[in-house]
Short mmCIF file of C-alpha atoms in Angstrom, two decimals:
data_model
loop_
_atom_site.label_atom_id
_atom_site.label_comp_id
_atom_site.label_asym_id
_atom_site.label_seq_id
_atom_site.Cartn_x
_atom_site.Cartn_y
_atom_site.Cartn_z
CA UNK A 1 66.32 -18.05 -21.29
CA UNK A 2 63.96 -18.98 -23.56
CA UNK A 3 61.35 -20.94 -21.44
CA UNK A 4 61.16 -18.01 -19.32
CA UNK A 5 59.27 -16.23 -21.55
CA UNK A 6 55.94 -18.56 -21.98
CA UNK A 7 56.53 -18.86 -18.18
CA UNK A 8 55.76 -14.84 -17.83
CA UNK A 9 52.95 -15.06 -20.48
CA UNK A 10 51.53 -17.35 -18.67
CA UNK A 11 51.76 -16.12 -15.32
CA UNK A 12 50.29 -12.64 -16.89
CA UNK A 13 47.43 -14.76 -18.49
CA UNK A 14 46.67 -15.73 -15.08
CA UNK A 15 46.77 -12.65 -13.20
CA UNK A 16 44.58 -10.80 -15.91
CA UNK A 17 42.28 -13.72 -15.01
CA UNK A 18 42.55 -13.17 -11.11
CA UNK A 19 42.64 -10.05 -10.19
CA UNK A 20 38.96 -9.20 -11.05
CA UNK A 21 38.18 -12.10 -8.59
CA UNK A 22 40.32 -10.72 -6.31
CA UNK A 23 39.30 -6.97 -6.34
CA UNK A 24 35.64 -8.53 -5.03
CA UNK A 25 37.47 -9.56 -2.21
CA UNK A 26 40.14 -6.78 -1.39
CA UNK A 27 37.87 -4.06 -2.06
CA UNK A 28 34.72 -5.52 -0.58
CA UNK A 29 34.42 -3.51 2.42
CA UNK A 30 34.95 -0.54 0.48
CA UNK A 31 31.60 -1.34 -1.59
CA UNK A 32 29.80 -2.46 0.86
CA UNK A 33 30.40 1.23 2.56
CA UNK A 34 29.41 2.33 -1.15
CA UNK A 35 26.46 0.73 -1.63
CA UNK A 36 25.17 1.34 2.03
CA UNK A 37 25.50 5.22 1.19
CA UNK A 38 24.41 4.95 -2.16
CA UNK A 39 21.46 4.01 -1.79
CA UNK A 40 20.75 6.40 1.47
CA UNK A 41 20.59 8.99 -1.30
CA UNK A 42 18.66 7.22 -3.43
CA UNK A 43 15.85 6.17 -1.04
CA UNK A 44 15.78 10.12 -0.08
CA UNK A 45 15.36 10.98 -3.87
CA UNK A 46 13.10 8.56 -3.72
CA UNK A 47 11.19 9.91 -0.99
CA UNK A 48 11.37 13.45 -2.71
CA UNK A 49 9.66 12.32 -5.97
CA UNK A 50 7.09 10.69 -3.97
CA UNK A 51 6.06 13.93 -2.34
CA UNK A 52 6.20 15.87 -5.83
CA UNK A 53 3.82 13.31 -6.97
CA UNK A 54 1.48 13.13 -4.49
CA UNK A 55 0.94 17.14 -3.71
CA UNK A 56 0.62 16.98 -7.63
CA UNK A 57 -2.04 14.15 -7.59
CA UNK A 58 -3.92 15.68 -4.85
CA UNK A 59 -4.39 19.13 -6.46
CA UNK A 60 -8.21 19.35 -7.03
CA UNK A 61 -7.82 22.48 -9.58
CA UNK A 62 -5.83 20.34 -12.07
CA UNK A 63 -6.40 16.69 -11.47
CA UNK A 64 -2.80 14.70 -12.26
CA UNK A 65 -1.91 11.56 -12.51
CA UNK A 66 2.23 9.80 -12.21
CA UNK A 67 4.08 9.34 -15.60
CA UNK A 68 4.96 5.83 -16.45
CA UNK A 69 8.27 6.72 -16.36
CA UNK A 70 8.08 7.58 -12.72
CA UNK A 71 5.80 4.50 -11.88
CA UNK A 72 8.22 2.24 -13.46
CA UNK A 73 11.41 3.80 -11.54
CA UNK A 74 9.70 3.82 -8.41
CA UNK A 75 8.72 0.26 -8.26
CA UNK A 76 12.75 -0.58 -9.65
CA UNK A 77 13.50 1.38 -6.46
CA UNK A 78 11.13 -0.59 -4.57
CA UNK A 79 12.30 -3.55 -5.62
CA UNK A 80 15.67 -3.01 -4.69
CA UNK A 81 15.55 -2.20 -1.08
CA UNK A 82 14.69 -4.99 0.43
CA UNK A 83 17.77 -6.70 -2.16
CA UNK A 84 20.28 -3.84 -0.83
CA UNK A 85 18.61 -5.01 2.78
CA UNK A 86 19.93 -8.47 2.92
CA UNK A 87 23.14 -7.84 0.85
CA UNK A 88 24.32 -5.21 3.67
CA UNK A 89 23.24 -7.74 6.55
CA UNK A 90 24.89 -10.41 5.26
CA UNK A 91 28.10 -8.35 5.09
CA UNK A 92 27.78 -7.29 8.78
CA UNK A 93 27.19 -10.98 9.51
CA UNK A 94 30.48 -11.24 8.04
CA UNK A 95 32.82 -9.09 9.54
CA UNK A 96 31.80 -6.20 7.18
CA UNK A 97 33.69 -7.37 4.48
CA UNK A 98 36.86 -8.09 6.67
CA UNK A 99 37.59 -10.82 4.38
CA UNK A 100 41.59 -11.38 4.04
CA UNK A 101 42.45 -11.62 0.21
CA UNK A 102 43.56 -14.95 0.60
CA UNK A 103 42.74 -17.84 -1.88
CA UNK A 104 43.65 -20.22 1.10
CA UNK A 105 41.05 -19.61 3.57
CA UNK A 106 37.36 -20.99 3.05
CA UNK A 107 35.24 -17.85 3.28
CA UNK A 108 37.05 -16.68 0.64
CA UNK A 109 34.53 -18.17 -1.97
CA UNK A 110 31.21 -16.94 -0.05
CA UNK A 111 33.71 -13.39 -0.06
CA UNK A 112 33.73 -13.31 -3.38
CA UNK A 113 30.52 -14.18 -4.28
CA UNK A 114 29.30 -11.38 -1.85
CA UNK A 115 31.62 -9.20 -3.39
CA UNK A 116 30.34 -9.62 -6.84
CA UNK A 117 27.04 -8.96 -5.89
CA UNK A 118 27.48 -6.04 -4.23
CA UNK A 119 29.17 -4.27 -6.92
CA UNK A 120 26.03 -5.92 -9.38
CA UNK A 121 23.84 -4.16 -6.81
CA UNK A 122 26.20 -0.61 -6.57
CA UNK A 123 25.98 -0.29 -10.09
CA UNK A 124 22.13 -0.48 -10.06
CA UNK A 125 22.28 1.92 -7.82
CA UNK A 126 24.11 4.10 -9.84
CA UNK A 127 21.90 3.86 -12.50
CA UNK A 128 18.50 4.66 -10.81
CA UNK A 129 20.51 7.59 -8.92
CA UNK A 130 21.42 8.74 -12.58
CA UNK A 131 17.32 8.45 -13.75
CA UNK A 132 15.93 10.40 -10.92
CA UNK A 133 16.58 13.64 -12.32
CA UNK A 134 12.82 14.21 -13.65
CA UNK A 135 11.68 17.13 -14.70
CA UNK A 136 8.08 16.38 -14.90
CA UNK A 137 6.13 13.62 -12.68
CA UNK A 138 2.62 13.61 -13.28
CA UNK A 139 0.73 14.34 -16.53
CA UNK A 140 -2.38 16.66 -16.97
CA UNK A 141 -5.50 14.51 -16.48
CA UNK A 142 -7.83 15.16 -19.71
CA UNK A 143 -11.67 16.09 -18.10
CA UNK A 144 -14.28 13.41 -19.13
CA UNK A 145 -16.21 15.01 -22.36
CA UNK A 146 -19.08 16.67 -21.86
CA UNK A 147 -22.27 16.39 -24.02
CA UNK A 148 -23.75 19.83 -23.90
CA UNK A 149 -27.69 19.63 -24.48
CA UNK A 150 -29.91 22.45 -25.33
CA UNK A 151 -32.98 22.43 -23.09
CA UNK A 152 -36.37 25.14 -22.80
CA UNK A 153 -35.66 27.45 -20.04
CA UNK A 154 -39.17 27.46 -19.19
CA UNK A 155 -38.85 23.49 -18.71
CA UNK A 156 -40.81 22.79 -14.73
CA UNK A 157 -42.73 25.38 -14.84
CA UNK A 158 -45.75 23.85 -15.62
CA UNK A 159 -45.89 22.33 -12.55
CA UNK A 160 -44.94 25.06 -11.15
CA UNK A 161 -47.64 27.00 -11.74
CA UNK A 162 -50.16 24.15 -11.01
CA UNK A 163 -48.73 24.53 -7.74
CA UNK A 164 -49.51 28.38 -7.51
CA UNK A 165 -52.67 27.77 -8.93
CA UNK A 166 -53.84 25.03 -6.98
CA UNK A 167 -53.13 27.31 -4.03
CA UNK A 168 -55.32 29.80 -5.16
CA UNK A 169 -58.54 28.64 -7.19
CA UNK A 170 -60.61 26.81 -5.76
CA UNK A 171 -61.81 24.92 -8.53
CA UNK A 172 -61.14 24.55 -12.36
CA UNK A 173 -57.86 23.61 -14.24
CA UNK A 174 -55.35 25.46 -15.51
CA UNK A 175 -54.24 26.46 -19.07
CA UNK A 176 -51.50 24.26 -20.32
CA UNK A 177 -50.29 27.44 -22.15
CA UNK A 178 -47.71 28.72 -19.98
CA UNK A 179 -48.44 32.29 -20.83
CA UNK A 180 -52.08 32.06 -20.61
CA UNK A 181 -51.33 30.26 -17.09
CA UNK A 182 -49.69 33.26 -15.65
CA UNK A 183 -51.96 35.59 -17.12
CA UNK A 184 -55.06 33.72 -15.20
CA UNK A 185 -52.84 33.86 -11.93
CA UNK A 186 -52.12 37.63 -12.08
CA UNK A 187 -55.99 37.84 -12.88
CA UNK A 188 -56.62 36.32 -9.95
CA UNK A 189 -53.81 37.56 -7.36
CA UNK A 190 -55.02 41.43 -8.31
CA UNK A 191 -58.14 40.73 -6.93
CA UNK A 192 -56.64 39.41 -3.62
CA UNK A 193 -54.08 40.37 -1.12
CA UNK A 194 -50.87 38.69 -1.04
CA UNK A 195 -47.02 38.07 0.47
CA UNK A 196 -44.52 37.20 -1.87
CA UNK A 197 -41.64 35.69 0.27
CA UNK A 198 -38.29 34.75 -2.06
CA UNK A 199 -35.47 33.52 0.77
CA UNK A 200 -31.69 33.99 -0.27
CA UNK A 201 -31.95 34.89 -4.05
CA UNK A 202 -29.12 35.56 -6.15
CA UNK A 203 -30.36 37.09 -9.51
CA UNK A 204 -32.99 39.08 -10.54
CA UNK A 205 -36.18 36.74 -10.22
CA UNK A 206 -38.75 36.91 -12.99
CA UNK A 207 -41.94 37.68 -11.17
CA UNK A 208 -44.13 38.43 -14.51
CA UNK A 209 -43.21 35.19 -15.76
CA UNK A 210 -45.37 33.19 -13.22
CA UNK A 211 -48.05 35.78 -13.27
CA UNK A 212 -47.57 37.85 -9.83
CA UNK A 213 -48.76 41.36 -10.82
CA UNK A 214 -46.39 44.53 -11.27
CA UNK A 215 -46.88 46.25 -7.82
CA UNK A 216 -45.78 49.26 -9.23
CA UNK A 217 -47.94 50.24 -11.71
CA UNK A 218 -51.23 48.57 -10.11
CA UNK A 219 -52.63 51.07 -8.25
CA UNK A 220 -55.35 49.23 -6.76
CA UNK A 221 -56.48 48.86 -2.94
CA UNK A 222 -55.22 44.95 -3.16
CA UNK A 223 -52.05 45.88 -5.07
CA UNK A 224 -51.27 48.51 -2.70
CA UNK A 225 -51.93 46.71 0.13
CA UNK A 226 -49.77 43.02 -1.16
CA UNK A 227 -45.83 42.87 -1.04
CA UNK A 228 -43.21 40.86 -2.05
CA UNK A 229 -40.75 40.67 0.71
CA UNK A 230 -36.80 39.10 -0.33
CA UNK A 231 -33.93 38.23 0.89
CA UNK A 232 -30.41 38.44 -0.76
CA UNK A 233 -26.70 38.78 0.11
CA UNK A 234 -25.49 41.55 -2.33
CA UNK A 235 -26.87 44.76 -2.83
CA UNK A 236 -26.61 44.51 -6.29
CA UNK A 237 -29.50 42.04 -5.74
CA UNK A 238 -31.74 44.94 -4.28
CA UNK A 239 -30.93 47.29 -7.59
CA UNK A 240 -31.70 44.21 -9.87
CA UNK A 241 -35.24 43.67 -8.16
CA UNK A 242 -35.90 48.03 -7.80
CA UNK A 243 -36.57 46.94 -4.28
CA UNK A 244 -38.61 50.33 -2.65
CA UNK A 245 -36.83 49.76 0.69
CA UNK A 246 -33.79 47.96 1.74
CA UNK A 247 -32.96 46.56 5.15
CA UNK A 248 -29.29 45.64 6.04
CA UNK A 249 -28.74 43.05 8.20
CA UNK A 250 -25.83 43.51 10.05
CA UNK A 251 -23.02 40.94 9.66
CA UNK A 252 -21.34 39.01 12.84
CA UNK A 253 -18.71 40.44 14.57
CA UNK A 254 -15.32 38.63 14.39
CA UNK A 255 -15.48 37.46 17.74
CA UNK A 256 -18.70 35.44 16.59
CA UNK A 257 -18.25 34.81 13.60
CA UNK A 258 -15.24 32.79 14.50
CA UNK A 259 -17.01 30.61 17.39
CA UNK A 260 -19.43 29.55 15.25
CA UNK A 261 -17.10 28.50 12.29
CA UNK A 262 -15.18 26.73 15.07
CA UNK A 263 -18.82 25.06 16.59
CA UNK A 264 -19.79 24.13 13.20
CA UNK A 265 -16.13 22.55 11.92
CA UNK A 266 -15.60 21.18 15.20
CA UNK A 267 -12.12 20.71 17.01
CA UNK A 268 -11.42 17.04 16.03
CA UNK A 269 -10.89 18.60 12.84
CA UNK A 270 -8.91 22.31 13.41
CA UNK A 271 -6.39 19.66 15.71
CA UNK A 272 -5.54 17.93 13.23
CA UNK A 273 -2.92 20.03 12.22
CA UNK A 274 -1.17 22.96 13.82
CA UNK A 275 -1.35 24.84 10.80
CA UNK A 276 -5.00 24.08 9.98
CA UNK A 277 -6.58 26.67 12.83
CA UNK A 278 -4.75 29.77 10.73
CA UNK A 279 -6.31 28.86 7.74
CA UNK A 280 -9.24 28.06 9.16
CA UNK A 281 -9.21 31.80 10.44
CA UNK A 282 -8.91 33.01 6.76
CA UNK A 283 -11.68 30.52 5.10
CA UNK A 284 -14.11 32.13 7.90
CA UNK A 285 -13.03 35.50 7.40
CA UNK A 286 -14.01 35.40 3.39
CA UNK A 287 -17.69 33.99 5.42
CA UNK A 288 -17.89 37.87 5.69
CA UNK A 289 -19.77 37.48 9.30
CA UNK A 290 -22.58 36.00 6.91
CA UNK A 291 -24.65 33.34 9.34
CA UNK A 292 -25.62 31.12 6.44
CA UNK A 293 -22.40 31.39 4.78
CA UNK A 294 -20.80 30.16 7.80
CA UNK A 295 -22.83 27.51 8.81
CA UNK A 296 -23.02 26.25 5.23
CA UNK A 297 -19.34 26.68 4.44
CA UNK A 298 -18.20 24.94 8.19
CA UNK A 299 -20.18 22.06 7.14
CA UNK A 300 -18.76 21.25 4.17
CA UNK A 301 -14.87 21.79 5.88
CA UNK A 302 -15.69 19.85 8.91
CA UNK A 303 -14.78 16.89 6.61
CA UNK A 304 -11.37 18.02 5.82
CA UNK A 305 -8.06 17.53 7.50
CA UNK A 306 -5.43 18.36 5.30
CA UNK A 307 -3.66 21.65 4.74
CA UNK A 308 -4.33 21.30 0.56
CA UNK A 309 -8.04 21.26 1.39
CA UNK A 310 -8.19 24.30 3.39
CA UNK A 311 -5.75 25.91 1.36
CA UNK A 312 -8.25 24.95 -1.93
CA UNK A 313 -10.94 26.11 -0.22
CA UNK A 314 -9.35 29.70 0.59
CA UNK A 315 -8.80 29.98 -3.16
CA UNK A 316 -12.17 28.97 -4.56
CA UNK A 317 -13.15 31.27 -1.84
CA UNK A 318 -11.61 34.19 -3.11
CA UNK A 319 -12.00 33.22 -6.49
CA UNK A 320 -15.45 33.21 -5.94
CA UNK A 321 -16.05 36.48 -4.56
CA UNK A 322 -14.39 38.09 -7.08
CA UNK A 323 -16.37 36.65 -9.74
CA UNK A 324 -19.86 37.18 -7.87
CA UNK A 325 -21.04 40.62 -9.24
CA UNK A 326 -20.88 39.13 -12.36
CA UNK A 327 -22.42 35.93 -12.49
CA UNK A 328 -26.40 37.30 -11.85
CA UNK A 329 -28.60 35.65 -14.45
CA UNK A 330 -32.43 35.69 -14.62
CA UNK A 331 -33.21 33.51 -11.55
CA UNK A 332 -37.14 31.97 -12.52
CA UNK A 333 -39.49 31.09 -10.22
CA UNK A 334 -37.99 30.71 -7.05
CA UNK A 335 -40.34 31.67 -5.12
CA UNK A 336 -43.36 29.82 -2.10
CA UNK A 337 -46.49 31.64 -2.14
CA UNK A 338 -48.39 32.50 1.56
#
């Protein structure tokens, strides 16, 4: 009984050799079924980190860009589809994997090359599926550095009051001095009558400064008889300039104000998605009836067709008007003389 034994060992040496080979066979339907599934999920993960990544990347507030990490694993997965793709039509050209474990018939080598590849593929599979879980996908974009230069306040005014004064001498030049320049101007507007008009002004505008008299405490006929006539969207405005009298202009109704948000956007771009319309409502709405503010605003959406625009713009919006009261400065010279 002693030649049985190297018999067994080798019959054992051969099966621990075989059966590898022949699990690619026997259980290739079974991974093919795998891998078609398997990678189902992964495409949607895939899908799901693309959408964290681009609502990230999009975000105006905090500019974003991918990791490498997640650039890397989405090209692997990119990669691979079209791989998975022909793997899983060859095995439907093949019966689905319906091969008999047989080492007699002659698909059985194609079958097992098949087989092995599809658990190579399964396994990558596995291993992507097992990298998705990221907690972070973008990183914070640094802003470009900004050099922050010191420059006279009073820088343009010089020409500024050439203009004024060219306007109202009739001959000679001015002094380059700006002081000296405003204090020949005031000379020469408190002998005259004048309309100071200043359109849509947002601070307190420095009237001295470019020599127009103080109406107030020139009591002369042609000081009496001049004005300077503004026009600003906050009352706070009015307090800044001791304005004698204050007109309100009364705001739109809601009923106009939102036609002529909608004229100004235009429909093209409130259709582009059902969602869009609502917020448009809101961005006009923070408009506060105001004509300009409107007509300004509309313009500048009537390029935008995406929900994270509008939704942006609601927020700067806001943001805006809450920070309004108090962001007056000094406004200088801003003003056309009549």
């Amino acid at each position: 009984m002693d030649f049985v034994s190297p018999i067994i060992d080798i019959i054992s040496r051969l099966w621990n050799c075989a059966a590898p080979h022949g699990n690619y066979l026997c259980e290739l339907k079974q991974n093919l079924n795998a891998l078609e599934s398997s990678f189902v999920k992964l495409k949607d993960r895939r899908d799901d980190v693309k959408a964290r990544v681009r609502i990230a990347e999009s975000n105006p507030v905090e500019p974003a860009k991918r990791t490498h990490e997640v650039s890397g694993w989405l090209l692997r997965v990119e990669t691979l589809e079209p791989e998975v793709g022909d793997i899983l039509q060859e095995g439907t050209m093949n019966g689905g994997g319906s091969y008999f474990c047989c080492w007699g018939r002659k698909n059985c080598s194609s079958g097992y090359k098949l087989g092995k590849l599809v658990v190579g593929k399964l396994n990558e599979v596995e291993k992507l599926w097992n990298e998705s879980a990221f907690q972070v996908v973008v990183d914070k974009c640094q802003p470009d550095p900004v050099q922050e230069i010191s420059t006279n306040q009073a820088m343009g005014m010089e020409s500024k009051l050439e203009e004024v004064w060219g306007l109202l001498a009739d001959e000679g030049s001015l002094e380059t001095n700006i002081n000296d320049a405003a204090k020949a101007i005031t000379q020469v507007l408190k002998k005259r009558k004048f309309v100071l008009l200043l359109d849509d002004i947002w601070g307190r505008v420095d009237l001295a400064t470019v020599g127009i008299p103080n109406l107030k405490t020139d009591h002369t006929q042609e000081a009496t008889n001049s004005r300077v006539v503004f026009t600003t969207r906050s009352e706070v405005v009015c307090g800044f300039m001791e304005a004698h009298i204050k007109i309100k202009v009364d705001c739109l109704q809601w009923d106009e104000t939102w036609s002529l948000f909608q004229k100004v956007v235009g429909q093209q771009v409130l259709s582009c998605d059902p969602n869009i319309p609502e917020l448009a409502k809101q961005v006009a709405k923070e408009c506060l009836g105001l004509p300009l503010a409107l007509v300004t605003i509309g313009r500048t959406m009537a390029s935008k067709r995406t929900l994270q625009q509008w939704q942006y713009a609601i927020v700067v919006l806001r943001r805006s008007a809450s920070e309004f009261s108090g962001r007056f400065g000094e406004t200088k010279f801003i003003f056309f003389y009549e």
